[in-house]
JSON list of C-alpha atoms and ligand atoms in Angstrom, two decimals:
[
{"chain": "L", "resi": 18, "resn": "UNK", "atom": "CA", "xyz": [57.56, 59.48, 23.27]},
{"chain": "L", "resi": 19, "resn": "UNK", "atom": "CA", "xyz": [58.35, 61.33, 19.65]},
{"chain": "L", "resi": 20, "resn": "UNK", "atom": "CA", "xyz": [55.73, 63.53, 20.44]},
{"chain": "L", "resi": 21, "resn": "UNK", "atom": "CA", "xyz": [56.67, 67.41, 18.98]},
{"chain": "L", "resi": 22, "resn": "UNK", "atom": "CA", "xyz": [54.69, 70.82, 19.52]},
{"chain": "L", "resi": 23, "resn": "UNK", "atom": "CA", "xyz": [53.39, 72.05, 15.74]},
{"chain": "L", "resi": 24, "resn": "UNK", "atom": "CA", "xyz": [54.98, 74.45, 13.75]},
{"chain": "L", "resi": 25, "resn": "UNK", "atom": "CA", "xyz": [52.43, 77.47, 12.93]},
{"chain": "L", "resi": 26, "resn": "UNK", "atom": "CA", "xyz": [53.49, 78.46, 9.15]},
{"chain": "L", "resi": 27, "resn": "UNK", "atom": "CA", "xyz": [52.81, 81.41, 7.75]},
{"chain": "L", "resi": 28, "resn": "UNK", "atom": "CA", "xyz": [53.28, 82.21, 4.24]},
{"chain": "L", "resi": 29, "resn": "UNK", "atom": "CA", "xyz": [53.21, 85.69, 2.59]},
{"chain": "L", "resi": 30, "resn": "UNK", "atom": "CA", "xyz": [53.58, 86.81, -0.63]},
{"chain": "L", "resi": 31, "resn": "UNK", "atom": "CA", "xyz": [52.25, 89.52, -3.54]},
{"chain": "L", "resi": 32, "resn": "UNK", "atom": "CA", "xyz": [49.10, 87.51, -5.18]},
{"chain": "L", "resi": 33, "resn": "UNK", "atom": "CA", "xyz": [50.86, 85.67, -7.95]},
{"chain": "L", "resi": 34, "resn": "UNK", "atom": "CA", "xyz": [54.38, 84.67, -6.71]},
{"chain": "L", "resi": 35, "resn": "UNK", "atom": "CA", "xyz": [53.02, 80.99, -6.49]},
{"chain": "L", "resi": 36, "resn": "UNK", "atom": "CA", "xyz": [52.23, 80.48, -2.76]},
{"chain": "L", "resi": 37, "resn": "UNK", "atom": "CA", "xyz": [48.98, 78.56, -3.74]},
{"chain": "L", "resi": 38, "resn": "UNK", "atom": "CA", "xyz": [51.02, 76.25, -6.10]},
{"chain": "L", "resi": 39, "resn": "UNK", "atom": "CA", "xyz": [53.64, 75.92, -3.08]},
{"chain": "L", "resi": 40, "resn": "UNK", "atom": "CA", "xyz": [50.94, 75.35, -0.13]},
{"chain": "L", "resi": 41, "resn": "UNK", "atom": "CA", "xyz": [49.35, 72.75, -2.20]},
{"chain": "L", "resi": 42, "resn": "UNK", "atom": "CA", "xyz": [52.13, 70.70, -2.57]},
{"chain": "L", "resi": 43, "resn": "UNK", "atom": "CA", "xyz": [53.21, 71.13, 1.12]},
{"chain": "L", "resi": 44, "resn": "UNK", "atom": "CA", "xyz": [50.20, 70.11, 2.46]},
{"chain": "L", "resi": 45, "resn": "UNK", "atom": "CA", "xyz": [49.95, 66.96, -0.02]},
{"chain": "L", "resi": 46, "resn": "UNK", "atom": "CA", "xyz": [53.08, 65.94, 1.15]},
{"chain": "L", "resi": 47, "resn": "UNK", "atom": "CA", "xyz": [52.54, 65.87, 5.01]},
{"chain": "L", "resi": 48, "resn": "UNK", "atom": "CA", "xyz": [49.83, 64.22, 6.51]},
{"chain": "L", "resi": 49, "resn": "UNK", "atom": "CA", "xyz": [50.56, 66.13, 10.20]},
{"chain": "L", "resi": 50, "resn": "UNK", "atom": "CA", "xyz": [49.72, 69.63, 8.34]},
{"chain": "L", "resi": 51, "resn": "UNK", "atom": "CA", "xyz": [47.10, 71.29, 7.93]},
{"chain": "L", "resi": 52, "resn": "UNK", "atom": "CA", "xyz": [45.25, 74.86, 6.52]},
{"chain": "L", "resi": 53, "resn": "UNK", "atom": "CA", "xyz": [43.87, 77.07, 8.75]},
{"chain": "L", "resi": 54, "resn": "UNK", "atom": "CA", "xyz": [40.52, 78.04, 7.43]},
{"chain": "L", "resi": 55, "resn": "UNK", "atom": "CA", "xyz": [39.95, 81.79, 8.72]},
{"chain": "L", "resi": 56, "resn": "UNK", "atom": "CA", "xyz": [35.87, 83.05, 9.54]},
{"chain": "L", "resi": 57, "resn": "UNK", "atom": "CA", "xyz": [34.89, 85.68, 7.09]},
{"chain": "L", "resi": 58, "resn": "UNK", "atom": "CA", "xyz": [31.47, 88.14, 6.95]},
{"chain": "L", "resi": 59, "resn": "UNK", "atom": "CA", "xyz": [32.13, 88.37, 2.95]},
{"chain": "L", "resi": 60, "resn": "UNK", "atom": "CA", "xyz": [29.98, 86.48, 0.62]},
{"chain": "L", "resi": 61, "resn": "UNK", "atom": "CA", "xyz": [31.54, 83.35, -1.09]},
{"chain": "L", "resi": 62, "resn": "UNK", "atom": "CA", "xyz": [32.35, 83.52, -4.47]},
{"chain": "L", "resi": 63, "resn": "UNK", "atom": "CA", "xyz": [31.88, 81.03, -6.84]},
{"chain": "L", "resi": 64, "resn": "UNK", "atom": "CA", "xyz": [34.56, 78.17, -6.99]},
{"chain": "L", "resi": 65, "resn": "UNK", "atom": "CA", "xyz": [34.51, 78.36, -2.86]},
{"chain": "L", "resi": 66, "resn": "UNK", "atom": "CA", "xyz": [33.84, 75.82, -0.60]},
{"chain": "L", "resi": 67, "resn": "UNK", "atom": "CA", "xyz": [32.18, 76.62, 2.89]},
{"chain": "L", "resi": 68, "resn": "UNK", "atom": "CA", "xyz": [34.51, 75.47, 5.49]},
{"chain": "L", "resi": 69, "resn": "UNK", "atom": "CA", "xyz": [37.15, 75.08, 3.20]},
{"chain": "L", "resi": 70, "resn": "UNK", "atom": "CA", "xyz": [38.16, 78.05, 1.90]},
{"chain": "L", "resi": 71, "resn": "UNK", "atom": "CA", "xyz": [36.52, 79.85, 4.44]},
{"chain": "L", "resi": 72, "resn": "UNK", "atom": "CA", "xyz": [34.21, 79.44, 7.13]},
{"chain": "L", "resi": 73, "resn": "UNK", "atom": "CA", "xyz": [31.61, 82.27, 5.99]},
{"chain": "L", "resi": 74, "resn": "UNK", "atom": "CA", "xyz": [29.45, 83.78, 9.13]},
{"chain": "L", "resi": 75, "resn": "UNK", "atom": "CA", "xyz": [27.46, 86.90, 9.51]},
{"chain": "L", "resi": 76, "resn": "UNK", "atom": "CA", "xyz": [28.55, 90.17, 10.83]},
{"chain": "L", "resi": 77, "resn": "UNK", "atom": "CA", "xyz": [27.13, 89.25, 13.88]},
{"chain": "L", "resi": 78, "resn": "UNK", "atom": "CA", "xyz": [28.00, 85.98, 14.01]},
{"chain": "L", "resi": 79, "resn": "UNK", "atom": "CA", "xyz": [31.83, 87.28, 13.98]},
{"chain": "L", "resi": 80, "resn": "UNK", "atom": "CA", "xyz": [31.31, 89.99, 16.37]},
{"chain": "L", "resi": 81, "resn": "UNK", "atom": "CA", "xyz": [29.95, 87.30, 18.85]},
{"chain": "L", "resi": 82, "resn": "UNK", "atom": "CA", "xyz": [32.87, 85.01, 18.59]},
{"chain": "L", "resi": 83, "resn": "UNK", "atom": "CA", "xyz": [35.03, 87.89, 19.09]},
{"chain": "L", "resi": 84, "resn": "UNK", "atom": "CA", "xyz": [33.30, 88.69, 21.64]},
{"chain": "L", "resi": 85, "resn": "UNK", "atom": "CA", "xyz": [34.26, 85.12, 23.14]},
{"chain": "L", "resi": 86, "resn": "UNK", "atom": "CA", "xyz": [38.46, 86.11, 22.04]},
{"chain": "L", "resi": 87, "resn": "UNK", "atom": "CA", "xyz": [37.62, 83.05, 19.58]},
{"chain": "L", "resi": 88, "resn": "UNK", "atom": "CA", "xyz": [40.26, 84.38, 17.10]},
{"chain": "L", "resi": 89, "resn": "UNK", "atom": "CA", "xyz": [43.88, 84.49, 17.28]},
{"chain": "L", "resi": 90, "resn": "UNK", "atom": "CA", "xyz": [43.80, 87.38, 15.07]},
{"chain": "L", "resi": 91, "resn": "UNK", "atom": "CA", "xyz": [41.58, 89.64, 13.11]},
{"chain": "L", "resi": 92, "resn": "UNK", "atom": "CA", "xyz": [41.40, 92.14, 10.78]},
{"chain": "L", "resi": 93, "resn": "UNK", "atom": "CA", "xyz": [38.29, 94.43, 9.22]},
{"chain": "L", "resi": 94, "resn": "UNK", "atom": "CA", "xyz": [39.31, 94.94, 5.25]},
{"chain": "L", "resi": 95, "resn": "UNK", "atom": "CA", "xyz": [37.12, 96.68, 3.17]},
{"chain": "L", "resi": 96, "resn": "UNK", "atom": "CA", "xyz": [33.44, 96.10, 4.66]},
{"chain": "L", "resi": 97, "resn": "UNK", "atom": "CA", "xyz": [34.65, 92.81, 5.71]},
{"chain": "L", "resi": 98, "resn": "UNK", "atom": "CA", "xyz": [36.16, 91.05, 9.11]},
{"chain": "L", "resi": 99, "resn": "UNK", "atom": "CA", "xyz": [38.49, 87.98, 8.59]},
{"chain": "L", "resi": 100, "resn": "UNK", "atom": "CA", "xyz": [39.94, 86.56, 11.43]},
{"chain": "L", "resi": 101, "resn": "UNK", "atom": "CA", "xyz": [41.86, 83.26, 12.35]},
{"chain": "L", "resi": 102, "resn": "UNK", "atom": "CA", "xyz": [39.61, 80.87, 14.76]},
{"chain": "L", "resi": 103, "resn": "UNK", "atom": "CA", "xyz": [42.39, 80.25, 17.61]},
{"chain": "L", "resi": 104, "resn": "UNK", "atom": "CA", "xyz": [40.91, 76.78, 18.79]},
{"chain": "L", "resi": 105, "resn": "UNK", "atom": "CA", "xyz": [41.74, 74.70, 15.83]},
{"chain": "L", "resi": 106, "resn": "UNK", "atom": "CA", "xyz": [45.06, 76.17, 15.80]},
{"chain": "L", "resi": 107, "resn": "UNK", "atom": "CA", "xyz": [46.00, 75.37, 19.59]},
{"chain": "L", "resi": 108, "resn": "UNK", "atom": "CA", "xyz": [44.32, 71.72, 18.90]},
{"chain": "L", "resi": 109, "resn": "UNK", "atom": "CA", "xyz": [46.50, 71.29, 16.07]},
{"chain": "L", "resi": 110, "resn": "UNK", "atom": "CA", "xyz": [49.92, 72.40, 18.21]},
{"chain": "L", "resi": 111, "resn": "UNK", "atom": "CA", "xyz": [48.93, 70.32, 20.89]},
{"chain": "L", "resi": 112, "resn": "UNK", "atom": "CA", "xyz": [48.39, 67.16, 18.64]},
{"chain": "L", "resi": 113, "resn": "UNK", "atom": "CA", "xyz": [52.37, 68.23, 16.93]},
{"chain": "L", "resi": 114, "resn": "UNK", "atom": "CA", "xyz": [50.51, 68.82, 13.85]},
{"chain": "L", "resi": 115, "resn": "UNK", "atom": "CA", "xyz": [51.67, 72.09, 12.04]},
{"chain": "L", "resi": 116, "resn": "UNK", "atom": "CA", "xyz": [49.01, 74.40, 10.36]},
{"chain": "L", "resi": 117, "resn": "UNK", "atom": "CA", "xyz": [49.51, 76.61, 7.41]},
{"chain": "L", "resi": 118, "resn": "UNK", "atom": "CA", "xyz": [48.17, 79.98, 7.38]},
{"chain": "L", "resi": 119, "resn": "UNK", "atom": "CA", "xyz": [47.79, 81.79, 3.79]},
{"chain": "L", "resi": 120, "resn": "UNK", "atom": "CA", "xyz": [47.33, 85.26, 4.90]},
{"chain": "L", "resi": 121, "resn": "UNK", "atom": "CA", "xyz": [48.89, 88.89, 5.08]},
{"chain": "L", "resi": 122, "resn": "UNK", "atom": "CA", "xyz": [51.46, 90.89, 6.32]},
{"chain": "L", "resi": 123, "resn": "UNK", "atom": "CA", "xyz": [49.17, 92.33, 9.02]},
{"chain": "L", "resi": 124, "resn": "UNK", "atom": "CA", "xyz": [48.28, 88.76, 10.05]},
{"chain": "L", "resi": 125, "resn": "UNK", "atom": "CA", "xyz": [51.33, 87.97, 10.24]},
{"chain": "L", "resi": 126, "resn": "UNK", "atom": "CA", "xyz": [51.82, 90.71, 12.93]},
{"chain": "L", "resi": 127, "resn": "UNK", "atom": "CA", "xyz": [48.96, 90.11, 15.14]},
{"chain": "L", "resi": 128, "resn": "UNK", "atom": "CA", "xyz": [50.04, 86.17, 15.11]},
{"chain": "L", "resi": 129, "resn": "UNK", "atom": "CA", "xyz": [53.79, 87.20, 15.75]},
{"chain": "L", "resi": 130, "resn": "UNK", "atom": "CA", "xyz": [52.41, 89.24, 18.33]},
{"chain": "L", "resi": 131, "resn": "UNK", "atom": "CA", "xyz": [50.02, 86.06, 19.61]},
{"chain": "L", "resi": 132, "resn": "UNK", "atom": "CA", "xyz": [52.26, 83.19, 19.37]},
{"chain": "L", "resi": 133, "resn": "UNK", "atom": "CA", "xyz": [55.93, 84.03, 18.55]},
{"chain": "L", "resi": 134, "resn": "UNK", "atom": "CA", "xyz": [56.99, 80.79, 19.74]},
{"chain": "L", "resi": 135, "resn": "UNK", "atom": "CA", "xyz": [55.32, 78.69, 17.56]},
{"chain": "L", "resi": 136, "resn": "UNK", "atom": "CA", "xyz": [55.80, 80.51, 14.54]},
{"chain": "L", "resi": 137, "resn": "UNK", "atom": "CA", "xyz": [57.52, 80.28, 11.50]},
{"chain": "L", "resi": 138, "resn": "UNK", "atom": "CA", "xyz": [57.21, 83.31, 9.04]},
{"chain": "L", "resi": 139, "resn": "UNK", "atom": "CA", "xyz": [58.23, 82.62, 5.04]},
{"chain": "L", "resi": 140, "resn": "UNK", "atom": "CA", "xyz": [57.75, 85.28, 2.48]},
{"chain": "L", "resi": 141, "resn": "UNK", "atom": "CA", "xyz": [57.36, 84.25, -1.04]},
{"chain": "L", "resi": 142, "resn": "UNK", "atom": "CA", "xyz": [58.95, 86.79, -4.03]},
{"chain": "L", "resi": 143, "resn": "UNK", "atom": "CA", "xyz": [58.61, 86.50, -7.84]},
{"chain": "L", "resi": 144, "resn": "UNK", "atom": "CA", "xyz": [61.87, 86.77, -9.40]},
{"chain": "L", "resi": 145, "resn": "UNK", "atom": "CA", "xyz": [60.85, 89.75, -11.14]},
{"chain": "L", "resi": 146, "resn": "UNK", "atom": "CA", "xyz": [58.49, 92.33, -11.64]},
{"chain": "L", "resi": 147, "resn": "UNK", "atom": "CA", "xyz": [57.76, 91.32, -15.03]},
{"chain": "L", "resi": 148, "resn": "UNK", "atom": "CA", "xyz": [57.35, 87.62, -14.06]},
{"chain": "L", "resi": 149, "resn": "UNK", "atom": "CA", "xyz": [54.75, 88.26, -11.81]},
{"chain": "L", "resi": 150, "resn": "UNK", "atom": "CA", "xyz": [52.68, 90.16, -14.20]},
{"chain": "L", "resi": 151, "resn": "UNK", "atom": "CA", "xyz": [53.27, 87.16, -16.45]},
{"chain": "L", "resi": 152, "resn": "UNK", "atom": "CA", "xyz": [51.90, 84.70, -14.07]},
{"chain": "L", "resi": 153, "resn": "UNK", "atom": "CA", "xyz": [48.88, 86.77, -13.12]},
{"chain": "L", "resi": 154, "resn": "UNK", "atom": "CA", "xyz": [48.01, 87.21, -16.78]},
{"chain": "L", "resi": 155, "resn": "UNK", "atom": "CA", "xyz": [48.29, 83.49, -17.68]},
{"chain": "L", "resi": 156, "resn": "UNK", "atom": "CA", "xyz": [46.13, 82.49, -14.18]},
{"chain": "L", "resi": 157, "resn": "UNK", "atom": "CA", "xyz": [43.11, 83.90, -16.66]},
{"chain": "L", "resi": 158, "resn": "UNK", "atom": "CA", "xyz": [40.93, 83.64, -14.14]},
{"chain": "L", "resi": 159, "resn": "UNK", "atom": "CA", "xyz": [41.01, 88.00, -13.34]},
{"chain": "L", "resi": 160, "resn": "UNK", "atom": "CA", "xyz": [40.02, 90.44, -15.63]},
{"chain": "L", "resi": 161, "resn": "UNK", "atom": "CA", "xyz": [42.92, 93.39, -16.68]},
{"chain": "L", "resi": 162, "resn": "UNK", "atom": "CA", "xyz": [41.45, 95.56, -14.24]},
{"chain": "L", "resi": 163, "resn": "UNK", "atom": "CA", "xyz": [42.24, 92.84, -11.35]},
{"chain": "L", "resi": 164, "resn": "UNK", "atom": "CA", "xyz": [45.37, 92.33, -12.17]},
{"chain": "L", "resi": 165, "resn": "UNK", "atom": "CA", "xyz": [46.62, 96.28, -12.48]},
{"chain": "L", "resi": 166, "resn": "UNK", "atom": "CA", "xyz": [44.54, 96.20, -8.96]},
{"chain": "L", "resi": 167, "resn": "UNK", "atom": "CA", "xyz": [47.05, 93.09, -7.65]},
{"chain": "L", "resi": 168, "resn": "UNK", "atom": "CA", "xyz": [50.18, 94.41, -9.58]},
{"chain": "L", "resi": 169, "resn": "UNK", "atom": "CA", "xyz": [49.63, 98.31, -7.82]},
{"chain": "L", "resi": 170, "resn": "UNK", "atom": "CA", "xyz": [49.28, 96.32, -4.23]},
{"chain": "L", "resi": 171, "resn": "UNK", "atom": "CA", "xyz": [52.14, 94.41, -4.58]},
{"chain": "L", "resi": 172, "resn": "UNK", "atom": "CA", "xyz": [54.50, 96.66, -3.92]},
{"chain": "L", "resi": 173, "resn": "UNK", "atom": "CA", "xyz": [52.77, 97.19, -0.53]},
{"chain": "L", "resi": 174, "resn": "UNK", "atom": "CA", "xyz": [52.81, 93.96, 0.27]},
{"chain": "L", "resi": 175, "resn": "UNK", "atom": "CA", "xyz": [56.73, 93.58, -1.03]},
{"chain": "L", "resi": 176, "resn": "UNK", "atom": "CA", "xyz": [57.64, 95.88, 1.45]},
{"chain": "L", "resi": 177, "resn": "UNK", "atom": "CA", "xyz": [57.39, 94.15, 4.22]},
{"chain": "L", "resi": 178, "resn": "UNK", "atom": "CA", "xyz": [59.68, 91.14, 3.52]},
{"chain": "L", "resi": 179, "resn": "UNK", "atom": "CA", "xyz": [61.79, 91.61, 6.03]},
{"chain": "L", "resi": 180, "resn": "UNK", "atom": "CA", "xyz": [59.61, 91.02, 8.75]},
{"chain": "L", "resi": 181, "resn": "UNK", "atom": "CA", "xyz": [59.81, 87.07, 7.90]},
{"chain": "L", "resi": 182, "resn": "UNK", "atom": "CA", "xyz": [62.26, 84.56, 8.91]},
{"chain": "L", "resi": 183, "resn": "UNK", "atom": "CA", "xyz": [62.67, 83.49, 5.47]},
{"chain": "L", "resi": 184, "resn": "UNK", "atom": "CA", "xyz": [62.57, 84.95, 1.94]},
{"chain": "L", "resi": 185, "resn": "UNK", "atom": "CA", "xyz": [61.94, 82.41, -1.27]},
{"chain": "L", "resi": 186, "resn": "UNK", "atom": "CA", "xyz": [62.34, 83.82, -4.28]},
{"chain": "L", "resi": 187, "resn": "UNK", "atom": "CA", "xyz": [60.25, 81.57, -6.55]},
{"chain": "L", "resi": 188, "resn": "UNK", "atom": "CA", "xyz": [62.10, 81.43, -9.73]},
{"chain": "L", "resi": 189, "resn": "UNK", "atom": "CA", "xyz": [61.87, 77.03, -10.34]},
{"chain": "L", "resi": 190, "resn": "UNK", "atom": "CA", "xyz": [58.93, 75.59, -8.48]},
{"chain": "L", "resi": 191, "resn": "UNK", "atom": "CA", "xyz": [60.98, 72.56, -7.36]},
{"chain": "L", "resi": 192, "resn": "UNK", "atom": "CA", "xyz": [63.97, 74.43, -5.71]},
{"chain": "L", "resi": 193, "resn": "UNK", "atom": "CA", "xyz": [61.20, 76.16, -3.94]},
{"chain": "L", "resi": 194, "resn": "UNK", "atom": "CA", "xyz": [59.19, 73.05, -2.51]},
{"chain": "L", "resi": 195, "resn": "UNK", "atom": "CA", "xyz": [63.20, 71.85, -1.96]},
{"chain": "L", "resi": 196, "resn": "UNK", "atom": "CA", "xyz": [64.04, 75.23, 0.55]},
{"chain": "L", "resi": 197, "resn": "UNK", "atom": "CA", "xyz": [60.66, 75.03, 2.11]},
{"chain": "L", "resi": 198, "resn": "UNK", "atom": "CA", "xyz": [60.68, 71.13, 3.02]},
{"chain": "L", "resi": 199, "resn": "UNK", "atom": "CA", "xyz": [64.83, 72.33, 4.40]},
{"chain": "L", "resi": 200, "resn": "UNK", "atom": "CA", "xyz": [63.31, 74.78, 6.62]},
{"chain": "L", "resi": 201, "resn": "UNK", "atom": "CA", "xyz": [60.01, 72.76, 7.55]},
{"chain": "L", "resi": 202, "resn": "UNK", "atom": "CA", "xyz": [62.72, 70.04, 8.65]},
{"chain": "L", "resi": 203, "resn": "UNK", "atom": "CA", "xyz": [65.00, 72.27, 11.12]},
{"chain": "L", "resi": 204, "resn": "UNK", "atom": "CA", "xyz": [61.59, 73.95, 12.88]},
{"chain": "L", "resi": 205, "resn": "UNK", "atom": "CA", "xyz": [60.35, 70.95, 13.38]},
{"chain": "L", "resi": 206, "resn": "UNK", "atom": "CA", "xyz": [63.70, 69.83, 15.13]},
{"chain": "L", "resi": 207, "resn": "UNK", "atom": "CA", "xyz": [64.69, 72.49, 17.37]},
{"chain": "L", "resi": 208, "resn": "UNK", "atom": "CA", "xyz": [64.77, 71.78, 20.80]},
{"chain": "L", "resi": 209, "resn": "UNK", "atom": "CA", "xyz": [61.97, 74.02, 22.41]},
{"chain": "L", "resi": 210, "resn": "UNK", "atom": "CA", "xyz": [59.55, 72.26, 20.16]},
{"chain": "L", "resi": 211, "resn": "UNK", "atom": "CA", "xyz": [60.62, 68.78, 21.08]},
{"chain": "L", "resi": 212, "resn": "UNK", "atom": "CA", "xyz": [58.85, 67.91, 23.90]},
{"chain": "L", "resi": 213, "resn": "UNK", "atom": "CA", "xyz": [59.69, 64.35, 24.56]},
{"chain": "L", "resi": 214, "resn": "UNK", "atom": "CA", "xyz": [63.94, 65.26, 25.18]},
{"chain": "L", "resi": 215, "resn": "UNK", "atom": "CA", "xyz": [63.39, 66.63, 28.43]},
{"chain": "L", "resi": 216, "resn": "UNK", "atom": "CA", "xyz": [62.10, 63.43, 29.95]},
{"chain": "L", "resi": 217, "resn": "UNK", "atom": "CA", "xyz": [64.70, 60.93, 27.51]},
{"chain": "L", "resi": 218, "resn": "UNK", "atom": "CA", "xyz": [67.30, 63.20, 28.80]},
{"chain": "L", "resi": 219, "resn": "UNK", "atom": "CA", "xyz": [65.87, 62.31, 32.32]},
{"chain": "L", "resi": 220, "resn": "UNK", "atom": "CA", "xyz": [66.04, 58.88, 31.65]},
{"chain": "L", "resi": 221, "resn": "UNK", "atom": "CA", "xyz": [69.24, 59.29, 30.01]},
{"chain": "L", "resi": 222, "resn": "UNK", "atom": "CA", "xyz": [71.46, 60.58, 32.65]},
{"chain": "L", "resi": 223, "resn": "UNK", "atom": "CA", "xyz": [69.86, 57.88, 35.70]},
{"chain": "L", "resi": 224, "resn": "UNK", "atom": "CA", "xyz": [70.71, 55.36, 33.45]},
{"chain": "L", "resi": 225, "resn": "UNK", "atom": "CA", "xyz": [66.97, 53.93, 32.86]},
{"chain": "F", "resi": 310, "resn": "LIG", "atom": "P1", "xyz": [39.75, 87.69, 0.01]},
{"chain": "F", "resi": 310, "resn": "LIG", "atom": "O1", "xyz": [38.44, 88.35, 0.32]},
{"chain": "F", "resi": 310, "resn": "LIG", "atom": "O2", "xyz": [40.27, 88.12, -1.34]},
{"chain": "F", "resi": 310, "resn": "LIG", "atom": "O3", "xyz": [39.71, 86.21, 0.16]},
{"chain": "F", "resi": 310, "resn": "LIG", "atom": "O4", "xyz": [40.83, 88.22, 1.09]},
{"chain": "F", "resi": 310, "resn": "LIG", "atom": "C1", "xyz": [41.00, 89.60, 1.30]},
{"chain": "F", "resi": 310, "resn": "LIG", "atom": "C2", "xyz": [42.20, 89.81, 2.21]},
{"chain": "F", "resi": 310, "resn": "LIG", "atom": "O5", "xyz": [41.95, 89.31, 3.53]},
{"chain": "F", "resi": 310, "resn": "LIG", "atom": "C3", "xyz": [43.48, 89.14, 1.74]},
{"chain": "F", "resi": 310, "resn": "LIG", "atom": "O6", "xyz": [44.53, 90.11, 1.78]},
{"chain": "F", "resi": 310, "resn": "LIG", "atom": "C4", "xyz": [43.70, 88.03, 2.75]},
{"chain": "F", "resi": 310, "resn": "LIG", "atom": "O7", "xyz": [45.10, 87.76, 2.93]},
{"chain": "F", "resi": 310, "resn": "LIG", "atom": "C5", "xyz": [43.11, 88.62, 3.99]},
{"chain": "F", "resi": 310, "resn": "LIG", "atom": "N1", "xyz": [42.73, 87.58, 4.95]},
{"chain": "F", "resi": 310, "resn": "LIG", "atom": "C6", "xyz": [42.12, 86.40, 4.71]},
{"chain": "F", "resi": 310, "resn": "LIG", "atom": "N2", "xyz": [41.92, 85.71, 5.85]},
{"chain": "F", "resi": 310, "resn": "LIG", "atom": "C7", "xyz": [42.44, 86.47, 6.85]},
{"chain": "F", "resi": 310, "resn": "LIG", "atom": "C8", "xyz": [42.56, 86.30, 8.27]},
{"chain": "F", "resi": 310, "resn": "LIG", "atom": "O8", "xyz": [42.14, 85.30, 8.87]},
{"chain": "F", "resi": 310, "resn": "LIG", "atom": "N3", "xyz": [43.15, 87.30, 8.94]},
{"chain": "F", "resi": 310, "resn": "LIG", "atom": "C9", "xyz": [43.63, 88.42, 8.34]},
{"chain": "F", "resi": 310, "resn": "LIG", "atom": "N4", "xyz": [44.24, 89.33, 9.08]},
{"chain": "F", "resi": 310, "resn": "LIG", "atom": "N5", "xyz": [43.54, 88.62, 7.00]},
{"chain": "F", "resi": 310, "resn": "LIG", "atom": "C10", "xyz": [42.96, 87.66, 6.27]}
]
């Protein structure tokens, strides 16, 4: 009778800001959310897990299940296509789980674009410029070159903020987790994603 439509989550942010950290602890804390694992023609690289990190398929492999409108969204960066499979997605609405999506600003514009309904768009700032070069440095996993490569692109990605329903600026980890599990609440309880009221109301008014 409780039953709710997912939320679709997307979260945004210049590499560094701590949108890893934040999805992490997101998805430890609910059990009705999950990652959405986007299809990708790029080689893994070490550390990544197949079907975890992403689904990895050939470049005509991808073209075939794009053929079949299997994604929600795509996009061709570099030599590369990523794209978000749509049927795990729609199984996970349909089930009122919600499902996190770690990916761009032009993602974010092809799902808005998709699925308006069902999404909810948070963008995740450093609180300064400085900061963020901090955090990339002390990730150690990038060479310098990387990181002058992620600081120049930030910008970029900065700019388009304002396209999101909701800016963080990630300054204490826990405040963060704290404005993200506020919003996460109210989605989840607005009316058009409550299925279940129009029936109780229904039942409500006849008096059953
Ligand atoms: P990487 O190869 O470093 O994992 O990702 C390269 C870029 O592709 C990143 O900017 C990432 O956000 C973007 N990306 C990853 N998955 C998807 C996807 O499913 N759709 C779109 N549009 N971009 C994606």
């Amino acid at each position: 009778m409780s039953k709710r439509r997912g939320l679709m989550i997307v979260l945004s942010s210049p590499s560094g800001a701590g949108k890893t950290t934040l999805t992490r602890k997101l998805l430890a804390e609910n059990d009705d959310m999950q990652m959405s694992v986007s299809a990708t023609t790029r080689k893994p690289r070490t550390g990544e897990t197949p079907g975890k990190d992403y689904v990895f398929v050939s470049t005509a492999q991808f073209e075939e299940m794009l053929a079949d409108n299997a994604f929600l969204e795509y996009a061709k960066v570099f030599d590369n296509y990523y794209g978000t499979p749509a049927q795990p997605v729609q199984d996970a609405l349909a089930e009122g789980k919600d499902i996190i999506f770690d990916i761009d600003w032009q993602g974010a514009q092809q799902l808005t674009q998709a699925a308006a309904d069902d999404l909810v768009k948070i963008f995740i700032l450093p609180p300064s410029k400085v900061e963020l070069e901090r955090r990339l440095k002390s990730r150690a996993q990038d060479s310098a070159e990387t990181i002058a490569k992620r600081m120049s692109k930030s910008a970029g990605e900065i700019s388009h903020w304002a396209e999101y329903d909701y800016v963080i600026v990630n300054d204490d980890l826990s405040e963060s987790m704290d404005s993200i599990r506020a919003i996460v609440t109210a989605e989840r309880a607005k009316r058009k994603r409550q299925l279940w009221l129009g029936p109780f109301v229904n039942d409500l008014v006849q008096g059953r």
